[in-house]
XYZ file of C-alpha atoms in Angstrom:
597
model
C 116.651 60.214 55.530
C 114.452 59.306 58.805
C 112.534 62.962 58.312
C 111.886 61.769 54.209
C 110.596 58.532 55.441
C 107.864 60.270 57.892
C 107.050 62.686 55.174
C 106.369 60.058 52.513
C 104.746 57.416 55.360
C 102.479 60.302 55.783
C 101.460 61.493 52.141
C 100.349 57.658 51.651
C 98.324 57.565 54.688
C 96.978 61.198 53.616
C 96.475 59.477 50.311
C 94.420 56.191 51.664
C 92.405 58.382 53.722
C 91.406 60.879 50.586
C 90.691 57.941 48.275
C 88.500 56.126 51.311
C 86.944 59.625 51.587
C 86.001 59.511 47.680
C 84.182 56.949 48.182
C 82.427 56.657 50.870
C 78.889 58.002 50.330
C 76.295 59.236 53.084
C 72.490 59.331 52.348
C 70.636 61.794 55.206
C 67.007 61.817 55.127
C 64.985 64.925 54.255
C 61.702 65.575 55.928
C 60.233 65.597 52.348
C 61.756 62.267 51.458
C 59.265 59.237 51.703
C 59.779 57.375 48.484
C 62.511 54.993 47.905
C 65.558 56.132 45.876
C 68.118 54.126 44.603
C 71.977 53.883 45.311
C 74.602 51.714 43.309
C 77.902 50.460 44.133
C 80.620 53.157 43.967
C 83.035 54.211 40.703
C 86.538 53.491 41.595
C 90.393 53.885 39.881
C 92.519 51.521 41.551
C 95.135 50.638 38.803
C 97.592 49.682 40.979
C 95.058 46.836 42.774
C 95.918 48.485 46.317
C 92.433 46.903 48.439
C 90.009 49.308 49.053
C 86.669 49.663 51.369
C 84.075 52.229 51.073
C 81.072 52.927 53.253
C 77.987 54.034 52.145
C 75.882 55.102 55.525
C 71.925 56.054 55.455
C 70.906 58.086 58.440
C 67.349 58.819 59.636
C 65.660 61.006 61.587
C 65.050 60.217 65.495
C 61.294 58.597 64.519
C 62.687 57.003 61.362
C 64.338 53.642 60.169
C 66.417 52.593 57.153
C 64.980 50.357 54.594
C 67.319 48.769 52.302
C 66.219 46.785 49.331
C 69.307 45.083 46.725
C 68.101 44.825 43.502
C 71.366 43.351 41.848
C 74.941 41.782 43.404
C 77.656 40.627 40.980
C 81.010 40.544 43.288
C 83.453 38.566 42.540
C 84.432 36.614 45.851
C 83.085 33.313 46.601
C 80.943 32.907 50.008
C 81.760 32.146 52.573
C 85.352 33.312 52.120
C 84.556 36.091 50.141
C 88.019 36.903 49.686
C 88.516 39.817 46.453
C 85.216 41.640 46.998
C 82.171 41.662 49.364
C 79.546 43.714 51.188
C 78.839 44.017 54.700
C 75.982 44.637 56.483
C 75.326 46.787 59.874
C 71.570 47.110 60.835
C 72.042 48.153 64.551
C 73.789 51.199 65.033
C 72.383 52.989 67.928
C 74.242 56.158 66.302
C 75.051 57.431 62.984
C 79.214 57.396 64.050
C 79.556 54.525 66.198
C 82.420 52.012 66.041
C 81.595 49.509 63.098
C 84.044 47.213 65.441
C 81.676 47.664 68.769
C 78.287 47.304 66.697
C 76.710 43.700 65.753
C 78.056 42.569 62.724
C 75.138 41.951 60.270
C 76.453 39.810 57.898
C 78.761 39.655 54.463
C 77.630 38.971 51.418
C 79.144 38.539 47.667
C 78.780 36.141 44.832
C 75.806 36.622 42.614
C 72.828 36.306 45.407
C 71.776 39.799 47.071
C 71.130 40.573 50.717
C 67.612 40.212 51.816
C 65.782 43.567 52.609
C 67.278 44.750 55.885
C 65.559 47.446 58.469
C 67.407 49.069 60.546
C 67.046 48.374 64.025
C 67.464 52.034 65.388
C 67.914 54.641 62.687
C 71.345 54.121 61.047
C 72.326 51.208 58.757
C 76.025 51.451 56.879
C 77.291 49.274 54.346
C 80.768 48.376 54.154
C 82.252 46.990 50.440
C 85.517 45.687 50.292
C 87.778 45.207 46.578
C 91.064 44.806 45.328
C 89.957 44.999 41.696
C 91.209 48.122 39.539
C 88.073 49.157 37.993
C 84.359 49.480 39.555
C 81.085 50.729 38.590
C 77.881 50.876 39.724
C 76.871 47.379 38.222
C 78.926 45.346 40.924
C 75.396 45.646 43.547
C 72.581 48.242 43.516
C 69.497 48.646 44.903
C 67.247 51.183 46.746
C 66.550 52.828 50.090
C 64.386 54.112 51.810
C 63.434 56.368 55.002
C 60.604 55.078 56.615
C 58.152 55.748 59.825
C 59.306 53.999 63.069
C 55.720 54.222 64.609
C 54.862 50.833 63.572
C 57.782 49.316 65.583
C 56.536 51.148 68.560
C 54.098 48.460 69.552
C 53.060 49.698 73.503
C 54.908 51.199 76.515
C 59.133 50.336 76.109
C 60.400 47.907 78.933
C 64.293 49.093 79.691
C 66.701 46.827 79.074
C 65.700 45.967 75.575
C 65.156 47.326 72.494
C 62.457 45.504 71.502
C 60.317 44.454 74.785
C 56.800 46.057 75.532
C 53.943 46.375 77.470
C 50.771 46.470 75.204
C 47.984 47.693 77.649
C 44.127 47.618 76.245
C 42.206 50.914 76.077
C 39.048 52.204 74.667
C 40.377 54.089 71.928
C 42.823 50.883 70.715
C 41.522 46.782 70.982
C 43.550 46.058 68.202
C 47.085 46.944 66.902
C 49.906 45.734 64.705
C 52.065 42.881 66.036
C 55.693 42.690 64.005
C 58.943 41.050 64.716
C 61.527 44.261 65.005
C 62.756 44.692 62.017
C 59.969 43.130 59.676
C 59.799 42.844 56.645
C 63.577 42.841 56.872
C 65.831 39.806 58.196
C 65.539 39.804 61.588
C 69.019 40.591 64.055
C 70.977 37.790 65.926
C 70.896 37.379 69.387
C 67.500 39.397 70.174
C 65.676 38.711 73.494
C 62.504 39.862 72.988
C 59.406 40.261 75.306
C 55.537 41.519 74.788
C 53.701 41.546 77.539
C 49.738 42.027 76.620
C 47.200 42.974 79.587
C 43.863 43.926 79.306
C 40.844 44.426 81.795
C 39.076 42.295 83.779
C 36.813 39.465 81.475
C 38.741 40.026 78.544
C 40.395 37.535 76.882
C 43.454 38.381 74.288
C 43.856 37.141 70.407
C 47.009 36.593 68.260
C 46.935 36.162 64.774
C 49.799 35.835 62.879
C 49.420 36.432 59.232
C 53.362 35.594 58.191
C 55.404 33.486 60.312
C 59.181 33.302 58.836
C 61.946 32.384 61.789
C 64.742 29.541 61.320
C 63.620 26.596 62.083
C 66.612 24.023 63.080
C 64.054 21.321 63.878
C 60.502 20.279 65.492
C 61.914 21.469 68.737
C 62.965 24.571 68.103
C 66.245 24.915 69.111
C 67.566 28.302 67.730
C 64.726 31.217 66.623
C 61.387 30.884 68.421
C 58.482 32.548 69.820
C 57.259 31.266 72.722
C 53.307 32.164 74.183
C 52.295 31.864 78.057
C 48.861 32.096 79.081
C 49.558 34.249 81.467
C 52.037 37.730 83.199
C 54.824 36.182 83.286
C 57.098 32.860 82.206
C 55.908 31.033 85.246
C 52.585 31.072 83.572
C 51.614 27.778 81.502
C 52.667 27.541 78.184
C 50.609 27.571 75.291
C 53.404 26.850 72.588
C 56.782 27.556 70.999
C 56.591 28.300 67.294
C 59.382 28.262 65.013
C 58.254 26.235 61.616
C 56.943 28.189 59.002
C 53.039 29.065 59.594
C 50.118 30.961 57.547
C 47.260 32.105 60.073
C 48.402 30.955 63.343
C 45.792 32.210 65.266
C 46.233 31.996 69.705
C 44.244 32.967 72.696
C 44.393 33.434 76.135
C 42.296 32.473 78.840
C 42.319 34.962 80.714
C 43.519 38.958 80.385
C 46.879 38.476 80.303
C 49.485 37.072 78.051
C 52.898 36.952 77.834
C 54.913 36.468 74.626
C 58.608 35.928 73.445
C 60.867 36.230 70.774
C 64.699 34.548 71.069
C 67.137 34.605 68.090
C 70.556 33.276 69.037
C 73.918 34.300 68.163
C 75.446 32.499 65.714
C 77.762 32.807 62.846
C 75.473 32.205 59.149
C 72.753 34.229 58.889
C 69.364 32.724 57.498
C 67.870 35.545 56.508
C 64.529 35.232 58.009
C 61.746 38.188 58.229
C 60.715 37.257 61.109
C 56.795 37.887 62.020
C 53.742 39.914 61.623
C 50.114 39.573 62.555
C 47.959 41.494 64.589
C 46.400 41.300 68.615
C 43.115 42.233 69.794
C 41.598 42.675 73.572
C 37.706 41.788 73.952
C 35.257 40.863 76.071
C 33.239 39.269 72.865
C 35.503 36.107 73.058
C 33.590 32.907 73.747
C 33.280 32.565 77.428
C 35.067 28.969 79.143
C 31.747 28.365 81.706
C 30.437 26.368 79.399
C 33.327 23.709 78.558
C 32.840 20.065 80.865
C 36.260 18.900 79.530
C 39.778 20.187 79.523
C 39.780 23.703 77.455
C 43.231 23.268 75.244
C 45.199 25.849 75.810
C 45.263 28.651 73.433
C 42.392 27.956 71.155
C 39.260 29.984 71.725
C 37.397 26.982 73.200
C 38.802 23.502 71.694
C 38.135 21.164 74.310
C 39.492 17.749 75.457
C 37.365 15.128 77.527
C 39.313 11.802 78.520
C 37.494 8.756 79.605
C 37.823 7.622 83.610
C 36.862 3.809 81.983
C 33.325 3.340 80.747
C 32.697 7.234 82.533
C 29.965 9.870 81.156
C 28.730 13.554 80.721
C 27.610 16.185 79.077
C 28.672 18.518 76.252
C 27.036 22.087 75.541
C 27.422 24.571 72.654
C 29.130 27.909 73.665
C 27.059 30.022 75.974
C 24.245 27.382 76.744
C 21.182 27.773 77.251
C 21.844 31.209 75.801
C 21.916 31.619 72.248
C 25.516 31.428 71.058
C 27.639 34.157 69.623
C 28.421 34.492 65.673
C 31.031 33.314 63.713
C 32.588 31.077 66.310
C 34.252 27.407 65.797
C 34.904 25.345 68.892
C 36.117 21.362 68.713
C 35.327 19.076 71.011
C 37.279 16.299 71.267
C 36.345 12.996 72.921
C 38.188 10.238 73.570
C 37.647 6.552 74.772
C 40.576 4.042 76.347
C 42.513 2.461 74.090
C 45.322 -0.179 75.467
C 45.894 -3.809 75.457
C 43.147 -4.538 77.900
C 40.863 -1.543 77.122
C 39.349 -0.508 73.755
C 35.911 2.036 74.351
C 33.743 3.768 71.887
C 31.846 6.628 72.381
C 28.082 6.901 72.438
C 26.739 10.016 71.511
C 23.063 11.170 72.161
C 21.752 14.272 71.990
C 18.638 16.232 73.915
C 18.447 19.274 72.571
C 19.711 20.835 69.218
C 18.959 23.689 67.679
C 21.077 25.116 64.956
C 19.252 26.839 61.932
C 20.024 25.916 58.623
C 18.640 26.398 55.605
C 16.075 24.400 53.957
C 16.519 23.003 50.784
C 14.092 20.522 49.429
C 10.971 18.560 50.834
C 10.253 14.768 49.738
C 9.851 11.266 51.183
C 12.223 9.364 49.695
C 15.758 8.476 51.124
C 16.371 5.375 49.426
C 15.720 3.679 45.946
C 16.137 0.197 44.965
C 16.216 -1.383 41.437
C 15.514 -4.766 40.881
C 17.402 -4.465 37.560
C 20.520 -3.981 37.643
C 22.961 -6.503 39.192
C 24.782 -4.393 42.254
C 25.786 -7.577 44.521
C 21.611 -9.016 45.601
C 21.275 -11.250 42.884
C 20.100 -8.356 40.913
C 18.868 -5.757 42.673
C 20.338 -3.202 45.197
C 19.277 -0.471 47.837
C 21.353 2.359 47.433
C 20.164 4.704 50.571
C 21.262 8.525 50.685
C 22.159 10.170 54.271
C 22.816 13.640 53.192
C 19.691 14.708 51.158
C 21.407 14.586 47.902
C 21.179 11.128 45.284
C 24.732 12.478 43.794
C 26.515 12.457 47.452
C 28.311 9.210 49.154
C 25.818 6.282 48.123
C 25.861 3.800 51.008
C 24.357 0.474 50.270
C 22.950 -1.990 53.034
C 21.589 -5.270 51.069
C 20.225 -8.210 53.399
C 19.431 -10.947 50.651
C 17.056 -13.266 52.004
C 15.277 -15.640 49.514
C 14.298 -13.131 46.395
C 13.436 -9.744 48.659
C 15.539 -6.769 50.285
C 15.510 -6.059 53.921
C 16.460 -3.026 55.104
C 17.359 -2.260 58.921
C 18.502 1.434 59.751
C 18.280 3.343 62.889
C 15.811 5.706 62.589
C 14.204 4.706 59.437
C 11.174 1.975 59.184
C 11.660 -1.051 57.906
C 10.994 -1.741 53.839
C 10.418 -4.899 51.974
C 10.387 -4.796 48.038
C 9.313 -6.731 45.469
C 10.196 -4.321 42.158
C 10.552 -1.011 43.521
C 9.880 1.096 47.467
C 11.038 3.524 49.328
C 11.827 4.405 53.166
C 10.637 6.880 54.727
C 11.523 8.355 57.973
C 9.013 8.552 60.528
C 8.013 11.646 60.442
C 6.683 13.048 57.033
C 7.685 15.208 54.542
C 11.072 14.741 54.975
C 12.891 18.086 54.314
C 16.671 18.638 53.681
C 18.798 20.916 55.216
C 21.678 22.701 53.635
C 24.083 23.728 56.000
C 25.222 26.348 54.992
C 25.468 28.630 58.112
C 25.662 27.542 61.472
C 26.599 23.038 61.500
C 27.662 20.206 64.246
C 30.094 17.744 61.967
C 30.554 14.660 63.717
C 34.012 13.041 63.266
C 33.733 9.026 64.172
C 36.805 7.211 62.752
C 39.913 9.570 64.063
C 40.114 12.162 60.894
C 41.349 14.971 63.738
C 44.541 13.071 63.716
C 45.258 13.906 59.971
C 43.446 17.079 60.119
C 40.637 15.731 57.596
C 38.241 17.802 58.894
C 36.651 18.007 55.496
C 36.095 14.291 55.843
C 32.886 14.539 58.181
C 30.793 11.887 58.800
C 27.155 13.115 59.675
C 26.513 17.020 59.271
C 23.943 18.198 61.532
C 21.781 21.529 61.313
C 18.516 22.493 62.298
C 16.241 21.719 65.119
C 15.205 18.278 64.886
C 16.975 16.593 67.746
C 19.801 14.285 66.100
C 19.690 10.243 66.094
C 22.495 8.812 68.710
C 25.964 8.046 67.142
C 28.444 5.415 68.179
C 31.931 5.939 67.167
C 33.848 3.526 65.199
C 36.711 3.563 67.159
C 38.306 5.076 70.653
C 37.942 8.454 68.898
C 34.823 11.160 68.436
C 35.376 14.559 67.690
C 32.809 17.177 67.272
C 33.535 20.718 65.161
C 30.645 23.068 66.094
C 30.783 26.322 63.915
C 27.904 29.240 64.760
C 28.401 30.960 61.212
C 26.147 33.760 60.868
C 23.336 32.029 62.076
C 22.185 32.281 65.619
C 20.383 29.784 67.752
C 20.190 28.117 71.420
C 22.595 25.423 70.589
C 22.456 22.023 71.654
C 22.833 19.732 74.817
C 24.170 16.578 74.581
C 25.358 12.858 76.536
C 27.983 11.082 76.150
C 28.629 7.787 77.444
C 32.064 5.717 76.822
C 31.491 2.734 76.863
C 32.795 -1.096 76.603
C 30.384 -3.825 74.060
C 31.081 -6.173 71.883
C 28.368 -5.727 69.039
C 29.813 -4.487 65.534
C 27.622 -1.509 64.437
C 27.731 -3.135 60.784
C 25.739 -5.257 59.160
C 25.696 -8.803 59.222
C 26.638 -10.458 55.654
C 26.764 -13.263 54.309
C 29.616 -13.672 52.524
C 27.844 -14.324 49.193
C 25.599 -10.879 49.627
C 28.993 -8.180 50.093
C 29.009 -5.735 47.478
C 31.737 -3.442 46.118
C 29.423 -1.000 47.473
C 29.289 -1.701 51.017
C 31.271 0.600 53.781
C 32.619 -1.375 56.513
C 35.227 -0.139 58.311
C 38.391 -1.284 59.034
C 37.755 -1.465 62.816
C 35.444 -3.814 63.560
C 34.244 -5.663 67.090
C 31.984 -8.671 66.405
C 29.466 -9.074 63.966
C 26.179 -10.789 64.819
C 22.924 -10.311 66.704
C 24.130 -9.208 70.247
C 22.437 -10.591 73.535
C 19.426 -7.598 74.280
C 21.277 -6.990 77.807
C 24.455 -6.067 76.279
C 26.241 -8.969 77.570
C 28.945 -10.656 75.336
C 26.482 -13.351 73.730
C 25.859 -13.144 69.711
C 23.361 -15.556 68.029
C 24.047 -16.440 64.362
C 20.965 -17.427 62.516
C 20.785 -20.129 59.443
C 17.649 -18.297 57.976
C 19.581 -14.703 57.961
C 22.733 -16.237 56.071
C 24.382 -19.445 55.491
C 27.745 -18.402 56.138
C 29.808 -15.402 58.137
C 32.120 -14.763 60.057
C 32.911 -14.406 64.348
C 35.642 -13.314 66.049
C 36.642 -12.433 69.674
C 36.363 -9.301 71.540
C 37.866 -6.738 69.828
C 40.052 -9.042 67.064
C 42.310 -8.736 65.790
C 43.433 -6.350 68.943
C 43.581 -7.941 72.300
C 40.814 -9.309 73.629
C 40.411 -7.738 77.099
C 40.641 -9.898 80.579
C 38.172 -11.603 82.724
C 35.832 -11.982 80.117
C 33.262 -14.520 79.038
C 31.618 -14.942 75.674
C 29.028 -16.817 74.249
C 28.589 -17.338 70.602
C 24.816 -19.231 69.687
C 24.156 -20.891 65.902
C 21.056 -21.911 65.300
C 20.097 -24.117 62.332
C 17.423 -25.057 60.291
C 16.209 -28.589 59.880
C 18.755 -31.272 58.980
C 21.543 -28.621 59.073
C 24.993 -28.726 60.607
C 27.417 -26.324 61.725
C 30.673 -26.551 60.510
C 33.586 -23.904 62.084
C 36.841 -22.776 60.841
C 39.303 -20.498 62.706
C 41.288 -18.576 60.119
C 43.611 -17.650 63.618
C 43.692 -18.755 67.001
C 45.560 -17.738 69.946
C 44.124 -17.730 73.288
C 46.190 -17.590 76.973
C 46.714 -21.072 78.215
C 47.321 -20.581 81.883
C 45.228 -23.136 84.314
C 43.153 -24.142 81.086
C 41.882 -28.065 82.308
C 43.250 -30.161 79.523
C 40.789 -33.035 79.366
C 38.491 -30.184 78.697
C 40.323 -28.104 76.243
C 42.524 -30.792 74.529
């Protein structure tokens, strides 16, 4: 009885083994075979409901991969459990028959959602499908594969250790190459540590671009997946970012001719199918050259710069390769920023003393400003309606100054007009002519738009070679955006001052004159006529408006410390001044009280 208990112990496992032979399927690739072809889930009898797994393996040649594609998954089991039937995936065999129990597991799958296209990491990939059902076809998954060239994974010289770390060296015959996560377009393995480590001659500087950026996120601080970039050999070298949300042209540089980058995927149990990366990297000595940056060159931009203020400090800003013409196609930001605290609020003065960036001209005239004596636009009707950018359609400003039946006009740069029906203001040099700025441009960014990234929310747009009127900036905050286009000229040279007044660069109204046209900006100082030495004294005059308003330094902020301010009203005849403070809170320390009630 023992010996008939063997024999029939071993016909069933002789019997499991011929029916896990029947279907398992193996797909070898054929040195003629470069198109995908499809495979299906396999046919299967199993009336007595006995569970049942199957393999279906896809081998490549030495300088292949395995590219698997699901076009279709209807299993029955329910993920995560996935209990009756499901699929799993193994992307990193280093061989064709290694243990599928020693190998990193890859993932299981079932329900009605397919895999993401997988790549195989070396040049096996085996699926396993499990099922206890009695009947199968080839409608429970399908898709196709595909035996594809492993040259494009092969990005420089192999570091040991890993099988994804290089050393991308720059040569004559190759500047440029391909720059992919290792598997991409396929989901990316777990628990890769991944290093490329770029070097290139001399006065070169190195570019990343990354066209598709696709790596699990798990929050701003990328905890999981990310790619880290060092300006430098090694990871001693500062750090130009870690990336891990999703990005479209993230473009990087280094400062000098090495860089260092990484890619780290953790081990953990889900898998969020995630392609990974692509983009490309390029050595050259044609990158814009640091020399001529006079702030702090953020790191990893081509040549973004950052210039604090050292309280009410000054310098200079040049284009890229001043005096030398600049280089083509180029965009460099500077970015220049005034103290902002409780007892310091700066702007920035801007003046420049040379420029020279061609544009193209577009119409000459004389006229920058119309006014209508007509038509009721807040001046007891008639308006001013004065155009900055050359164009009557384009971001109407209007500046009225009603004063006993005529407009004056006062703008920097521009003469003086007084109207009785109709004028115009010239500038002082005649014909005017317009320039369209359509290649190379300075934008000048005075009210903090960098912070939201509304760079298409300029406020002055500067080309050609008539040196630029000064610019104060409305705030703490100036930012320039110089782009060369495919123009080419000697740039410009510039000041910059930070400094601390008190004078509002707006117009003083009174009340009765504002318009629904008039700009005035949120932050304001103090409106009035300042003192000619730039001392806190502001003189309010009856015959310029009956009424207004003052405020103190830098209202409705903090007013800063050991500071004195005089305001001056000066009336007409038989006049009075009468005051009313709409808020009022001033420090009361050693304040005399007999004085100040």
């Amino acid at each position: 009885m023992r010996a008939l208990g063997w024999a029939l112990l071993a016909l069933l496992l002789a019997v499991g083994r011929s029916a896990a032979q029947e279907c398992d399927r193996v797909y070898v690739s054929r040195e003629d075979q470069d198109e995908p072809a499809p495979f299906e889930a396999p046919t299967l009898h199993n009336p007595l409901g006995h569970s049942r797994q199957c393999l279906l393996k896809f081998i490549a040649q030495p300088h292949q991969r395995v590219k698997i594609s699901f076009r279709l998954m209807r299993l029955r089991g329910t993920y995560p459990d996935c209990q009756h039937e499901y699929l799993d995936v193994f992307s990193e065999l280093r061989r064709p028959d290694e243990d599928l129990l020693e190998t990193p597991f890859g993932g299981r799958f079932c329900g009605m959602i397919a895999p993401r296209a997988r790549i195989s990491l070396y040049n096996s990939l085996v699926l396993g499908f499990y099922t206890d059902q009695a009947e199968t076809d080839g409608e429970l998954f399908y898709g196709t594969y595909q035996f594809i060239n492993a040259s494009k994974y092969e990005l420089g010289t192999p570091i040991p250790g890993s099988p994804c770390s290089f050393e991308i060296n720059h040569s004559n015959q190759k500047r440029k190459g391909l720059l992919v996560s290792p598997t991409y377009p396929g989901v990316y393995p777990k628990g890769l540590n991944c290093e490329y480590r770029f070097v290139g001659k001399p006065g070169q500087r190195i570019r990343l671009e990354f066209r598709d950026f696709d790596l699990f996120m798990g929050g701003h601080h990328c905890p999981f997946d990310f790619v880290r970039i060092y300006d430098g050999a090694n990871q001693s070298a500062p750090l130009i970012g870690t990336f891990c949300r999703p990005e479209r042209n993230l473009v990087k540089y280094s400062t000098g001719h090495q860089l260092l980058m990484t890619f780290v995927t953790i081990q953990r149990t889900p898998n969020p199918e995630k392609r990974g990366f692509s983009g490309i990297y390029e050595f050259s000595e044609s990158f814009v050259n640091l020399d001529f940056i006079t702030g702090q060159h953020i790191r990893g931009t081509e040549c973004d710069q950052r210039i604090l203020s050292k309280r009410e400090s000054s310098g200079m800003v040049y284009s890229p390769n001043y005096p030398f013409p600049y280089l083509q196609n180029i965009v460099c930001k500077y970015f220049i920023y005034g103290m902002k605290d409780s007892q310091n609020l700066e702007r920035v003065l801007l003046m420049f003393d040379m420029f020279d960036v061609p544009g193209e001209a577009l119409q000459t005239g004389t006229t920058i400003a119309e006014y209508d004596s007509d038509t009721d636009k807040g001046c007891d009707g008639g308006y001013v309606r004065i155009y900055l950018r050359g164009q009557y359609t384009s971001s109407p400003l209007v500046f009225p100054r009603c004063d006993g039946g005529y407009v004056r006009i006062y703008l920097r740069g521009v003469t003086a007009a007084t109207c009785a029906s109709t004028c115009a203001v010239r500038t002082r040099a005649h014909p005017l002519v317009f320039l369209r700025c359509d290649g190379g441009y300075v934008r000048i960014y005075l009210r903090g738009q960098e912070v939201k990234e509304a760079f298409d929310k300029f406020d002055r747009e500067l080309c050609g070679r008539q040196v630029p009127e000064s610019v104060r900036s409305n705030g703490a905050r100036l930012t320039l955006v110089f782009s060369s286009g495919a123009t080419q000229g000697s740039g410009f040279k510039a000041n910059f001052k930070f400094e601390t007044e008190y004078q509002s660069d707006h117009l003083y109204l009174p009340t009765e004159c504002q318009s629904d046209h008039l700009y005035l900006p949120s932050e304001y100082l103090i409106p009035g006529t300042a003192a000619p030495d730039g001392s806190c004294r502001f003189t309010y005059n009856s015959a310029a408006g009956k009424r207004g308003d003052f405020n103190s330094p830098r209202h409705p902020a903090n007013y800063p410390s050991a500071t004195a301010c005089e305001y001056t009203f000066e009336t007409q005849r038989n006049e009075q001044v009468r005051l009313v403070f709409d808020n009022f809170k001033v420090r009361a320390e050693n304040i005399n009280g007999s004085a100040y009630g």
